Coordinates of N, CA and C and ligand atoms in Angstrom, one line a residue:
M1 N 184.1 101.4 20.3 CA 184.3 100.7 21.6 C 182.9 100.2 22.1
K2 N 182.9 99.0 22.6 CA 181.7 98.4 23.1 C 181.9 98.0 24.6
I3 N 180.9 98.4 25.4 CA 181.0 98.1 26.8 C 179.7 97.4 27.3
L4 N 180.0 96.3 28.0 CA 178.8 95.5 28.5 C 178.6 96.0 30.0
V5 N 177.4 96.4 30.3 CA 177.0 96.8 31.6 C 176.2 95.7 32.2
I6 N 176.7 95.2 33.3 CA 176.0 94.0 34.0 C 175.5 94.5 35.4
N7 N 174.2 94.2 35.6 CA 173.6 94.5 36.9 C 173.1 93.2 37.5
G8 N 173.4 93.0 38.8 CA 173.0 91.8 39.5 C 171.6 91.9 40.2
P9 N 171.4 91.0 41.1 CA 170.1 90.7 41.7 C 169.5 92.0 42.4
N10 N 168.2 92.1 42.2 CA 167.4 93.1 42.9 C 167.6 94.6 42.3
L11 N 168.5 94.7 41.4 CA 168.7 96.1 40.9 C 167.6 96.4 39.9
N12 N 166.9 95.3 39.4 CA 165.7 95.6 38.6 C 164.5 96.2 39.5
L13 N 164.7 96.2 40.8 CA 163.7 96.7 41.7 C 164.1 98.1 42.2
L14 N 165.0 98.8 41.5 CA 165.3 100.2 41.9 C 164.1 101.0 41.8
G15 N 164.0 101.9 42.8 CA 162.8 102.8 42.9 C 161.7 102.2 43.8
L16 N 161.9 100.9 44.1 CA 161.0 100.2 45.0 C 161.7 99.8 46.2
R17 N 162.9 99.3 46.0 CA 163.7 98.7 47.1 C 164.4 99.7 47.9
E18 N 164.3 99.7 49.2 CA 165.1 100.5 50.2 C 165.5 101.9 49.6
R19 N 164.4 102.7 49.4 CA 164.6 103.9 48.6 C 165.6 104.9 49.4
E20 N 165.6 104.7 50.7 CA 166.5 105.6 51.5 C 168.0 105.3 51.2
I21 N 168.2 104.1 50.6 CA 169.6 103.8 50.3 C 169.8 103.9 48.8
Y22 N 168.9 103.5 48.0 CA 169.1 103.4 46.5 C 168.4 104.5 45.7
G23 N 167.6 105.3 46.4 CA 166.9 106.4 45.7 C 165.6 106.0 45.1
N24 N 164.9 107.0 44.5 CA 163.6 106.8 43.9 C 163.5 106.4 42.5
E25 N 164.6 106.5 41.8 CA 164.6 106.3 40.4 C 164.6 104.8 40.1
S26 N 164.0 104.4 39.0 CA 163.7 103.0 38.6 C 164.9 102.4 37.9
Y27 N 164.9 101.1 37.6 CA 165.9 100.5 36.8 C 165.9 101.0 35.4
E28 N 164.6 101.2 34.9 CA 164.5 101.8 33.5 C 165.2 103.2 33.5
D29 N 165.0 104.0 34.6 CA 165.7 105.3 34.6 C 167.2 105.1 34.6
L30 N 167.7 104.1 35.3 CA 169.1 103.8 35.2 C 169.6 103.5 33.8
L31 N 168.8 102.6 33.1 CA 169.2 102.2 31.8 C 169.2 103.5 30.9
D32 N 168.2 104.3 31.0 CA 168.1 105.6 30.2 C 169.4 106.4 30.5
Y33 N 169.7 106.5 31.7 CA 170.9 107.3 32.1 C 172.2 106.7 31.5
I34 N 172.3 105.4 31.6 CA 173.5 104.7 31.0 C 173.5 104.9 29.5
R35 N 172.4 104.8 28.8 CA 172.3 104.9 27.3 C 172.7 106.4 27.0
R36 N 172.2 107.4 27.7 CA 172.5 108.8 27.4 C 174.0 109.0 27.6
T37 N 174.6 108.5 28.7 CA 176.0 108.8 29.0 C 176.8 108.1 27.9
A38 N 176.5 106.9 27.5 CA 177.3 106.2 26.5 C 177.2 107.0 25.2
A39 N 176.1 107.5 24.8 CA 175.9 108.3 23.6 C 176.8 109.5 23.7
E40 N 176.9 110.2 24.8 CA 177.7 111.3 25.0 C 179.2 111.0 24.8
L41 N 179.6 109.8 25.3 CA 181.0 109.4 25.3 C 181.3 108.7 23.9
G42 N 180.3 108.5 23.1 CA 180.5 107.8 21.9 C 180.9 106.3 22.0
V43 N 180.4 105.7 23.0 CA 180.6 104.2 23.1 C 179.3 103.5 23.0
E44 N 179.4 102.3 22.5 CA 178.3 101.4 22.3 C 178.1 100.6 23.7
V45 N 176.8 100.5 24.2 CA 176.6 99.8 25.4 C 175.6 98.6 25.1
E46 N 175.9 97.5 25.8 CA 175.0 96.4 25.9 C 174.6 96.3 27.4
L47 N 173.3 96.1 27.6 CA 172.8 96.2 29.0 C 172.3 94.8 29.4
F48 N 172.7 94.3 30.6 CA 172.2 93.0 31.0 C 172.0 93.0 32.5
Q49 N 170.8 92.4 32.9 CA 170.5 92.3 34.3 C 170.0 90.9 34.6
S50 N 170.5 90.3 35.7 CA 169.9 89.0 36.1 C 169.9 88.9 37.6
N51 N 169.0 88.1 38.1 CA 168.9 87.8 39.5 C 169.7 86.5 39.8
H52 N 170.2 85.9 38.8 CA 170.8 84.6 38.9 C 172.3 84.6 38.7
E53 N 173.0 84.0 39.6 CA 174.5 84.0 39.6 C 175.0 83.4 38.3
G54 N 174.5 82.2 37.9 CA 175.0 81.6 36.8 C 174.8 82.4 35.5
A55 N 173.6 83.1 35.4 CA 173.4 83.9 34.3 C 174.4 85.0 34.1
L56 N 174.8 85.6 35.3 CA 175.8 86.6 35.3 C 177.1 86.1 34.8
V57 N 177.5 84.8 35.3 CA 178.7 84.2 34.8 C 178.6 83.9 33.3
D58 N 177.5 83.5 32.8 CA 177.3 83.2 31.4 C 177.5 84.5 30.6
A59 N 176.9 85.6 31.1 CA 177.1 86.9 30.4 C 178.5 87.3 30.3
I60 N 179.3 87.1 31.4 CA 180.7 87.5 31.4 C 181.4 86.6 30.4
Q61 N 181.2 85.3 30.4 CA 181.8 84.4 29.5 C 181.5 84.7 28.0
Q62 N 180.3 85.1 27.8 CA 179.8 85.4 26.4 C 180.4 86.7 25.9
A63 N 180.9 87.5 26.8 CA 181.5 88.8 26.4 C 182.8 88.6 25.8
Y64 N 183.4 87.5 26.0 CA 184.8 87.3 25.5 C 184.9 87.4 24.0
G65 N 185.8 88.3 23.6 CA 186.0 88.5 22.2 C 185.0 89.5 21.5
R66 N 184.0 89.9 22.3 CA 182.9 90.7 21.7 C 182.9 92.2 22.3
V67 N 183.4 92.3 23.5 CA 183.4 93.7 24.1 C 184.7 94.1 24.6
D68 N 184.9 95.4 24.7 CA 186.2 96.0 25.1 C 186.3 96.3 26.6
G69 N 185.1 96.3 27.2 CA 185.1 96.6 28.7 C 183.8 96.1 29.3
I70 N 183.9 95.9 30.6 CA 182.7 95.5 31.4 C 182.6 96.5 32.5
V71 N 181.3 97.0 32.7 CA 181.0 97.7 33.9 C 180.0 96.8 34.7
I72 N 180.4 96.5 35.9 CA 179.6 95.5 36.7 C 179.2 95.9 38.1
N73 N 177.9 95.8 38.4 CA 177.4 96.0 39.7 C 176.8 94.6 40.1
P74 N 177.6 93.7 40.7 CA 177.1 92.4 41.0 C 176.1 92.3 42.1
A75 N 175.8 93.5 42.7 CA 174.9 93.6 43.8 C 175.3 92.6 44.9
A76 N 174.4 91.9 45.5 CA 174.7 91.0 46.6 C 175.8 90.0 46.3
Y77 N 175.8 89.6 45.0 CA 176.9 88.6 44.6 C 178.3 89.1 44.7
T78 N 178.4 90.5 44.8 CA 179.7 91.1 45.0 C 180.4 90.4 46.2
H79 N 179.6 90.2 47.3 CA 180.2 89.8 48.6 C 180.2 88.3 48.8
T80 N 179.8 87.5 47.7 CA 179.7 86.1 47.9 C 180.3 85.3 46.8
S81 N 180.4 85.9 45.6 CA 180.6 85.1 44.4 C 182.0 85.0 43.9
I82 N 182.6 83.8 44.2 CA 183.9 83.5 43.6 C 183.7 83.1 42.1
A83 N 182.5 82.6 41.8 CA 182.3 82.3 40.4 C 182.3 83.5 39.5
I84 N 181.8 84.6 39.9 CA 181.9 85.9 39.1 C 183.3 86.4 39.1
L85 N 184.0 86.3 40.2 CA 185.4 86.7 40.2 C 186.2 85.9 39.2
D86 N 186.0 84.5 39.2 CA 186.7 83.7 38.3 C 186.4 83.9 36.9
A87 N 185.1 84.2 36.6 CA 184.7 84.5 35.2 C 185.4 85.8 34.7
L88 N 185.4 86.8 35.6 CA 186.0 88.1 35.1 C 187.5 87.8 34.9
K89 N 188.1 87.0 35.8 CA 189.6 86.7 35.6 C 189.8 85.9 34.3
A90 N 188.9 85.0 34.0 CA 189.0 84.1 32.9 C 189.0 84.9 31.6
V91 N 188.1 85.8 31.4 CA 187.9 86.5 30.2 C 188.9 87.7 30.0
S92 N 189.4 88.1 31.2 CA 190.5 89.2 31.2 C 190.0 90.5 30.4
I93 N 188.8 90.8 30.5 CA 188.3 92.0 29.8 C 188.4 93.1 30.9
P94 N 188.9 94.3 30.6 CA 189.0 95.3 31.6 C 187.6 95.6 32.2
A95 N 187.5 95.4 33.5 CA 186.2 95.5 34.2 C 186.3 96.6 35.3
V96 N 185.2 97.3 35.5 CA 185.1 98.3 36.5 C 183.8 98.0 37.3
E97 N 184.1 98.0 38.7 CA 183.0 97.7 39.6 C 182.2 99.0 40.0
V98 N 180.9 98.9 40.1 CA 180.1 100.0 40.5 C 179.1 99.6 41.6
H99 N 179.0 100.4 42.6 CA 177.9 100.2 43.6 C 177.2 101.6 43.8
L100 N 175.9 101.5 43.8 CA 175.1 102.8 44.0 C 175.4 103.3 45.4
S101 N 175.4 102.5 46.4 CA 175.6 102.9 47.8 C 177.1 102.8 48.1
D102 N 177.5 103.4 49.2 CA 178.9 103.3 49.7 C 179.0 102.1 50.5
V103 N 179.4 101.0 49.9 CA 179.4 99.7 50.6 C 180.3 99.7 51.8
L104 N 181.3 100.5 51.8 CA 182.3 100.5 52.9 C 181.7 101.2 54.1
Q105 N 180.6 101.9 53.9 CA 180.0 102.6 55.1 C 178.8 101.8 55.6
R106 N 178.6 100.6 55.1 CA 177.5 99.8 55.4 C 177.9 98.6 56.3
E107 N 177.1 97.5 56.3 CA 177.4 96.4 57.2 C 178.8 95.8 56.8
D108 N 179.4 95.1 57.8 CA 180.7 94.5 57.6 C 180.7 93.5 56.4
F109 N 179.6 92.8 56.3 CA 179.6 91.8 55.2 C 179.6 92.4 53.8
R110 N 179.4 93.7 53.7 CA 179.5 94.3 52.4 C 180.9 94.9 52.1
H111 N 181.8 94.7 53.1 CA 183.1 95.3 52.9 C 184.0 94.4 52.0
I112 N 183.7 93.1 51.9 CA 184.5 92.3 51.0 C 183.8 92.3 49.6
S113 N 184.7 92.5 48.6 CA 184.2 92.4 47.3 C 185.1 91.4 46.5
Y114 N 184.5 90.2 46.2 CA 185.2 89.3 45.4 C 185.4 89.8 44.0
A115 N 184.3 90.2 43.4 CA 184.3 90.7 42.0 C 185.4 91.8 41.8
G116 N 185.4 92.7 42.9 CA 186.3 93.8 42.8 C 187.8 93.4 42.7
M117 N 188.1 92.2 43.1 CA 189.5 91.7 43.0 C 189.9 91.5 41.6
A118 N 188.9 91.4 40.7 CA 189.2 91.3 39.2 C 189.0 92.6 38.5
C119 N 188.7 93.6 39.2 CA 188.4 94.9 38.5 C 189.5 95.9 38.6
I120 N 189.6 96.7 37.6 CA 190.8 97.7 37.6 C 190.4 99.0 38.4
K121 N 189.1 99.1 38.7 CA 188.7 100.4 39.4 C 187.3 100.1 40.0
T122 N 187.0 100.8 41.1 CA 185.7 100.7 41.8 C 185.1 102.1 42.0
F123 N 183.8 102.3 41.7 CA 183.1 103.6 42.0 C 182.0 103.1 42.9
S124 N 182.0 103.7 44.1 CA 181.0 103.2 45.1 C 180.4 104.5 45.8
G125 N 179.1 104.5 46.0 CA 178.5 105.5 46.8 C 178.2 106.8 45.9
M126 N 178.2 106.7 44.6 CA 178.0 107.8 43.8 C 176.6 107.8 43.1
G127 N 175.8 106.8 43.5 CA 174.5 106.6 42.8 C 174.7 106.4 41.3
F128 N 173.7 106.8 40.5 CA 173.8 106.6 39.0 C 175.2 107.1 38.5
A129 N 175.7 108.2 39.0 CA 176.9 108.8 38.5 C 178.1 107.8 38.5
G130 N 178.0 106.8 39.4 CA 179.1 105.8 39.4 C 179.2 105.1 38.0
Y131 N 178.0 104.9 37.4 CA 178.0 104.2 36.1 C 178.7 105.1 35.0
A132 N 178.4 106.4 35.1 CA 179.0 107.3 34.2 C 180.5 107.4 34.4
A133 N 180.9 107.4 35.6 CA 182.3 107.4 35.9 C 183.0 106.2 35.4
A134 N 182.4 105.1 35.5 CA 182.9 103.8 35.1 C 183.0 103.8 33.6
L135 N 182.0 104.2 32.9 CA 182.0 104.2 31.4 C 183.1 105.2 30.9
R136 N 183.2 106.3 31.6 CA 184.2 107.3 31.2 C 185.6 106.8 31.4
F137 N 185.8 106.1 32.6 CA 187.1 105.6 32.9 C 187.5 104.6 31.8
L138 N 186.6 103.7 31.4 CA 186.9 102.7 30.3 C 187.1 103.4 29.0
A139 N 186.3 104.4 28.7 CA 186.4 105.1 27.4 C 187.7 105.8 27.3
E140 N 188.2 106.4 28.4 CA 189.4 107.2 28.3 C 190.7 106.3 28.3
R141 N 190.5 105.1 28.7 CA 191.8 104.2 28.6 C 191.8 103.5 27.3
R142 N 190.9 103.8 26.4 CA 190.8 103.2 25.1 C 192.2 103.4 24.4
P143 N 192.8 102.4 23.9 CA 194.1 102.6 23.2 C 193.8 103.5 21.9
S144 N 194.7 104.5 21.7 CA 194.5 105.4 20.5 C 195.1 104.8 19.2
Ligands
LIG201 C1 174.9 97.3 45.8 C2 175.4 97.1 47.2 C3 175.3 95.6 47.6 O1 175.8 95.4 48.9 C4 173.8 95.2 47.6 O2 173.7 93.9 47.9 C5 173.1 95.6 46.4 C6 173.5 96.8 45.7 C7 174.9 98.8 45.4 O3 174.8 99.1 44.2 O4 175.0 99.7 46.3 O5 172.2 94.9 45.9 O6 175.7 96.6 44.9

C-alpha cells in the first residue's frame, strides 16, 4: 500500500513558526516521524510539501492511479481552496485531513475546511500523532 502525504504552506517552517501553537519540532522531524510510523505500519509513503496552491493540486492529480491513499494537511489552503477540494474529488483517492492544531478551537475563519469536504476522516489538534492516526486509519481500511 502506498500513501501520499501532502503538506501545505508554511509547514516547512515547523519549529520556527508560532511554536506555542505548532511546537518546537521541525518539518524534518515531522518527516522522520511519518517515515518511522509508515515503516511500523508496513506502508510505503511519498512525502510532498509546497507553499503553492497549484503545486498541491498538481500533486493530487499526479497521485491518480499511483497511490492508495492521501494524507493531507493543506494548512491555510484548507480554509480557502476550492481547487484542492475539486482535485481531491476528481481523483477520488481515499483522503484523510490532518491539522496539527485544533482548528475548531481557533479563529472562526479556520472553522471551514473545503478540503475536509472531500476527506473521509479528519484528525485535528493531535500534533504529529494526527499523521500517525491518519496513516493507521488508511492502512486499516485496506481491502484484504
Ligand atoms: C494547520 C491549521 C491551519 O489553520 C493553518 O493555516 C496552518 C496549519 C494545522 O496543521 O494546524 O498552516 O493546518
